[in-house]
Amino acid sequence: MNTIISYAHIKHNQIAVNGKVVLHLPNKSYTEFLTEAYKSLQLSYPKFYKMDAQCKLAFLAMEFACKDNHFLTENDLSKTAIVFSNSSASLETDQVHQNSINDKQNYFPSPAVFVYTLPNITIGEIAIRHHITGENAFFVSPQFNGKLLTNYIHLLTQTNTEAVVGGWINSDNNTYEAFIFLVQNVENLNKNSIFKPLNQTSITNLYNQTSWMH
Amino acid sequence: MDALIEKLKGQIIEQLNLAEVKPEDINPEAPLFGDGLGLDSIDALELIVLLEKYYGIKIQDPKDGKTIFQSVKTMAEYIKSQGKA
């Protein structure tokens, strides 16, 4: 049975794992928040600093979602898919790139910015970081759509896919949110388990139930 | 030459978003690619933009890049040879 074994949610300068806030960095700008959250993980992954904000957001959500489980070691990463969605595609970085080419007298487009002018690069950064080589898809929808993600994940797992990283990763001019959930096959799910079977209702409930700090 | 090398180190750190690297960490004679700073192909393109943006130098033949971008020192020598320092 397709089962959600862990999820991480980032919003309002907070990071929550399985519904509970584990990091709260108030009074930080969006950029400062991303950098401080990365430093809290004590990783050595210099490429993080080269990513655009959306990829940094996805990177952090994935790290936190995988922190206290064996998702990355007990699943075949060649049969693990990544299915993300958002409402703004890569618009934030598209605008940065556009601003660098508006003035013909000061025309210096940055290759390092340009490479992030596609939303599925967000998937690429996660895939590279964790050596995930299965199927992938990036959907654009007006808001988080549990039905869309659930249906697509169920379709994938009817073929060669055995596990899925799903999510909503949206970064648009300081309005940001990341919600990443890990799905794998779990047989004989205990009624009292913290794991949830993946369906439209369960994923929508998890997305909405994080208790943010005020 | 030393002043140009120091200036270049700062510009490289900024242009390439090397947030964890300090100017003193960069050995001017160490390779920029492979070992050393471990830069990648996108960084190579950023270095080409850096030369054009800050020094008005356009690299005409991409093959020259291998020599020019060997180290910070070779970059500085190239800038000087172009009369742009």
Coordinates of C-alpha atoms in Angstrom, one line a residue:
Chain A
M1 CA 0.0 0.0 0.0
N2 CA 1.3 3.5 -0.9
T3 CA 2.1 5.0 2.5
I4 CA 3.3 8.4 3.6
I5 CA 6.1 7.7 6.0
S6 CA 7.3 11.2 6.7
Y7 CA 6.7 14.8 5.6
A8 CA 8.3 18.2 6.1
H9 CA 6.6 21.6 5.8
I10 CA 8.4 25.0 5.5
K11 CA 6.5 28.3 5.8
H12 CA 6.5 31.4 8.0
N13 CA 10.3 31.1 8.8
Q14 CA 9.5 27.7 10.4
I15 CA 10.3 24.1 9.5
A16 CA 7.9 21.4 10.7
V17 CA 8.5 17.6 10.4
N18 CA 5.5 15.3 10.7
G19 CA 3.4 18.3 11.8
K20 CA 5.6 19.6 14.6
V21 CA 7.8 22.7 14.3
V22 CA 11.5 21.7 14.7
L23 CA 13.1 25.0 13.7
H24 CA 11.7 28.5 14.1
L25 CA 13.9 31.5 13.0
P26 CA 11.7 34.6 13.5
N27 CA 12.9 38.1 12.3
K28 CA 15.0 36.7 9.5
S29 CA 14.6 37.7 5.9
Y30 CA 13.7 34.9 3.5
T31 CA 17.3 34.6 2.3
E32 CA 18.7 34.7 5.9
F33 CA 16.1 32.0 6.9
L34 CA 17.2 29.7 4.1
T35 CA 20.9 30.1 4.9
E36 CA 20.4 29.7 8.7
A37 CA 18.3 26.6 8.2
Y38 CA 21.0 25.1 6.0
K39 CA 23.6 25.9 8.6
S40 CA 21.5 24.2 11.3
L41 CA 21.9 20.9 9.4
Q42 CA 25.7 21.1 9.6
L43 CA 26.1 19.7 6.1
S44 CA 28.9 20.3 3.7
Y45 CA 27.2 20.9 0.4
P46 CA 28.7 24.1 -1.1
K47 CA 26.4 23.9 -4.1
F48 CA 23.5 24.9 -1.8
Y49 CA 24.7 28.5 -2.0
K50 CA 24.6 28.5 -5.8
M51 CA 21.0 27.4 -6.0
D52 CA 18.1 29.7 -6.5
A53 CA 15.6 30.2 -3.6
Q54 CA 13.2 27.6 -4.8
C55 CA 15.8 24.9 -5.0
K56 CA 17.2 25.8 -1.6
L57 CA 13.6 25.5 -0.2
A58 CA 13.2 22.0 -1.7
F59 CA 16.7 21.0 -0.6
L60 CA 15.9 21.9 3.0
A61 CA 12.4 20.3 3.0
M62 CA 13.9 17.1 1.6
E63 CA 16.7 17.0 4.2
F64 CA 14.3 17.5 7.0
A65 CA 11.8 15.0 5.6
C66 CA 14.5 12.3 5.4
K67 CA 16.3 13.1 8.7
D68 CA 14.9 10.4 11.0
N69 CA 13.9 7.6 8.7
H70 CA 15.6 5.1 6.3
F71 CA 13.7 6.2 3.1
L72 CA 16.9 6.8 1.2
T73 CA 18.6 3.6 2.2
E74 CA 15.7 1.1 2.2
N75 CA 14.3 2.1 -1.2
D76 CA 15.8 1.4 -4.6
L77 CA 16.7 5.0 -5.7
S78 CA 16.6 3.9 -9.4
K79 CA 12.9 3.1 -8.8
T80 CA 12.2 6.2 -6.7
A81 CA 10.3 9.0 -8.4
I82 CA 10.1 12.7 -7.7
V83 CA 6.8 14.5 -8.3
F84 CA 6.6 18.1 -7.4
S85 CA 4.1 20.9 -8.1
N86 CA 3.7 24.6 -7.5
S87 CA 1.8 27.7 -8.8
S88 CA 4.7 29.9 -10.0
A89 CA 6.9 27.5 -12.0
S90 CA 10.3 29.3 -12.0
L91 CA 8.9 32.8 -12.2
E92 CA 11.0 34.3 -9.4
T93 CA 14.2 33.3 -11.2
D94 CA 12.8 34.1 -14.6
Q95 CA 12.4 37.7 -13.4
V96 CA 16.0 37.8 -12.1
H97 CA 17.2 36.7 -15.5
Q98 CA 14.9 39.1 -17.3
N99 CA 16.2 42.0 -15.2
S100 CA 19.8 41.1 -16.2
I101 CA 19.0 41.4 -19.9
N102 CA 16.6 44.4 -19.9
D103 CA 19.3 47.0 -20.3
K104 CA 21.2 46.5 -23.6
Q105 CA 23.9 48.8 -22.3
N106 CA 24.4 46.7 -19.2
Y107 CA 23.7 43.2 -20.7
F108 CA 25.3 40.6 -18.4
P109 CA 23.0 37.5 -18.2
S110 CA 24.3 35.1 -15.6
P111 CA 24.6 31.5 -16.7
A112 CA 24.3 30.5 -13.0
V113 CA 20.9 32.2 -12.8
F114 CA 19.7 31.1 -16.3
V115 CA 20.1 27.4 -15.4
Y116 CA 17.3 27.8 -12.8
T117 CA 14.8 29.2 -15.2
L118 CA 12.9 25.9 -15.4
P119 CA 10.9 24.5 -12.5
N120 CA 12.0 21.0 -13.0
I121 CA 15.6 22.0 -12.1
T122 CA 14.2 21.9 -8.5
I123 CA 13.7 18.1 -9.1
G124 CA 17.2 17.9 -10.6
E125 CA 18.9 19.3 -7.5
I126 CA 17.1 16.8 -5.2
A127 CA 17.9 14.0 -7.6
I128 CA 21.6 14.9 -7.8
R129 CA 21.9 15.4 -4.0
H130 CA 20.4 12.0 -3.2
H131 CA 21.2 10.0 -6.3
I132 CA 17.6 9.5 -7.2
T133 CA 17.2 8.4 -10.8
G134 CA 13.6 7.3 -11.2
E135 CA 10.7 9.0 -12.9
N136 CA 10.0 12.7 -12.4
A137 CA 7.3 15.2 -13.1
F138 CA 6.7 18.8 -12.2
F139 CA 3.1 20.1 -12.3
V140 CA 1.9 23.7 -12.2
S141 CA -1.5 24.3 -10.5
P142 CA -3.1 27.3 -8.8
Q143 CA -2.8 25.8 -5.3
F144 CA -1.7 22.6 -3.6
N145 CA -3.7 19.8 -5.3
G146 CA -3.8 16.6 -3.3
K147 CA -5.9 14.8 -5.9
L148 CA -3.5 15.6 -8.7
L149 CA -0.4 14.4 -6.8
T150 CA -2.1 11.3 -5.4
N151 CA -3.5 10.2 -8.7
Y152 CA -0.2 10.6 -10.5
I153 CA 1.7 8.9 -7.7
H154 CA -0.7 5.9 -7.8
L155 CA -0.2 5.7 -11.6
L156 CA 3.5 5.7 -11.2
T157 CA 3.5 2.9 -8.6
Q158 CA 1.5 0.7 -10.9
T159 CA 4.6 0.6 -13.2
N160 CA 8.2 0.4 -12.2
T161 CA 8.2 3.0 -9.4
E162 CA 8.5 1.7 -5.8
A163 CA 8.8 4.9 -3.8
V164 CA 8.0 8.6 -4.4
V165 CA 9.1 12.0 -3.1
G166 CA 6.1 14.2 -3.6
G167 CA 5.7 17.8 -2.9
W168 CA 4.6 21.4 -3.3
I169 CA 7.5 23.8 -3.7
N170 CA 6.6 27.4 -4.3
S171 CA 8.9 30.4 -4.1
D172 CA 7.6 33.7 -5.5
N173 CA 9.0 37.0 -4.3
N174 CA 9.3 36.2 -0.6
T175 CA 6.0 34.2 -0.5
Y176 CA 7.3 30.7 0.0
E177 CA 6.1 27.3 1.0
A178 CA 7.6 23.8 0.8
F179 CA 5.7 20.6 1.6
I180 CA 7.6 17.4 0.9
F181 CA 6.2 13.9 1.7
L182 CA 7.8 10.5 1.3
V183 CA 5.8 7.6 -0.1
Q184 CA 6.8 4.0 -0.1
N185 CA 5.1 0.6 0.0
V186 CA 4.1 -0.5 3.5
E187 CA 2.3 -3.8 4.0
N188 CA 0.0 -4.5 6.9
L189 CA -0.2 -0.9 8.1
N190 CA -1.0 -0.9 11.8
K191 CA -4.1 1.2 12.8
N192 CA -2.0 3.1 15.4
S193 CA 0.9 3.7 13.1
I194 CA 2.0 7.3 12.5
F195 CA 2.2 6.3 8.8
K196 CA -0.7 7.3 6.7
P197 CA -2.0 5.6 3.5
L198 CA -1.7 7.9 0.6
N199 CA -5.0 9.3 -0.7
Q200 CA -6.4 12.7 -1.5
T201 CA -7.9 13.1 2.0
S202 CA -4.8 12.1 4.0
I203 CA -2.4 14.2 2.0
T204 CA -4.7 17.2 2.1
N205 CA -5.1 16.8 5.9
L206 CA -1.4 16.5 6.4
Y207 CA -0.8 19.6 4.3
N208 CA -3.3 21.6 6.3
Q209 CA -2.6 20.3 9.8
T210 CA 0.8 21.7 10.6
S211 CA 0.6 23.7 13.9
W212 CA 2.6 26.8 13.1
M213 CA 4.0 28.9 15.9
H214 CA 2.8 32.5 16.3
Chain B
M1 CA 49.8 42.2 -9.6
D2 CA 49.1 41.3 -6.0
A3 CA 46.4 43.9 -5.7
L4 CA 44.8 42.6 -8.9
I5 CA 44.9 39.0 -7.6
E6 CA 43.2 40.1 -4.3
K7 CA 40.6 42.0 -6.2
L8 CA 39.9 39.0 -8.5
K9 CA 39.5 36.7 -5.5
G10 CA 36.7 38.9 -4.1
Q11 CA 35.1 39.1 -7.5
I12 CA 35.2 35.3 -8.0
I13 CA 33.7 34.7 -4.6
E14 CA 30.9 37.1 -5.3
Q15 CA 30.2 36.1 -8.9
L16 CA 30.3 32.4 -8.2
N17 CA 28.4 32.5 -4.8
L18 CA 31.3 30.8 -3.0
A19 CA 29.7 31.7 0.4
E20 CA 31.9 29.4 2.4
V21 CA 35.2 30.5 0.8
K22 CA 37.3 33.5 2.1
P23 CA 39.8 35.3 -0.1
E24 CA 42.6 33.9 2.1
D25 CA 41.4 30.4 1.3
I26 CA 42.2 30.8 -2.3
N27 CA 45.8 29.9 -3.3
P28 CA 46.4 32.1 -6.4
E29 CA 48.4 29.3 -8.1
A30 CA 46.0 26.5 -7.2
P31 CA 43.9 25.1 -10.1
L32 CA 40.4 26.6 -10.2
F33 CA 38.8 23.5 -11.7
G34 CA 39.1 19.9 -10.6
D35 CA 40.9 20.2 -7.3
G36 CA 41.4 23.6 -5.8
L37 CA 38.0 25.4 -5.7
G38 CA 36.3 22.5 -7.5
L39 CA 34.4 24.8 -9.9
D40 CA 32.1 23.3 -12.5
S41 CA 31.1 24.1 -16.1
I42 CA 28.6 26.8 -15.1
D43 CA 31.3 28.5 -13.0
A44 CA 33.5 28.5 -16.1
L45 CA 30.8 30.5 -18.0
E46 CA 30.4 32.8 -15.0
L47 CA 34.2 33.5 -15.1
I48 CA 33.8 34.5 -18.8
V49 CA 31.0 36.9 -17.8
L50 CA 33.2 38.2 -15.0
L51 CA 36.0 39.1 -17.4
E52 CA 33.6 40.9 -19.7
K53 CA 31.7 42.6 -16.9
Y54 CA 34.5 43.9 -14.8
Y55 CA 37.4 44.2 -17.3
G56 CA 35.7 44.6 -20.7
I57 CA 37.5 41.5 -22.0
K58 CA 35.8 39.2 -24.4
I59 CA 37.4 35.8 -24.9
Q60 CA 37.3 35.3 -28.7
D61 CA 38.5 31.7 -28.8
P62 CA 36.9 29.4 -26.2
K63 CA 40.1 27.2 -26.4
D64 CA 42.0 30.0 -24.7
G65 CA 39.8 29.6 -21.6
K66 CA 41.7 26.5 -20.5
T67 CA 44.9 28.5 -20.1
I68 CA 43.4 31.7 -18.9
F69 CA 41.3 30.1 -16.2
Q70 CA 44.0 27.7 -14.9
S71 CA 44.3 29.7 -11.7
V72 CA 43.6 33.2 -10.2
K73 CA 47.2 34.1 -11.1
T74 CA 46.8 33.1 -14.8
M75 CA 43.6 35.1 -14.9
A76 CA 45.4 38.2 -13.5
E77 CA 48.3 37.8 -15.9
Y78 CA 45.8 37.6 -18.8
I79 CA 44.0 40.7 -17.7
K80 CA 47.3 42.6 -17.4
S81 CA 48.4 41.3 -20.8
Q82 CA 45.2 42.8 -22.3
G83 CA 46.1 46.2 -20.7
K84 CA 42.9 46.1 -18.6
A85 CA 44.4 46.0 -15.1

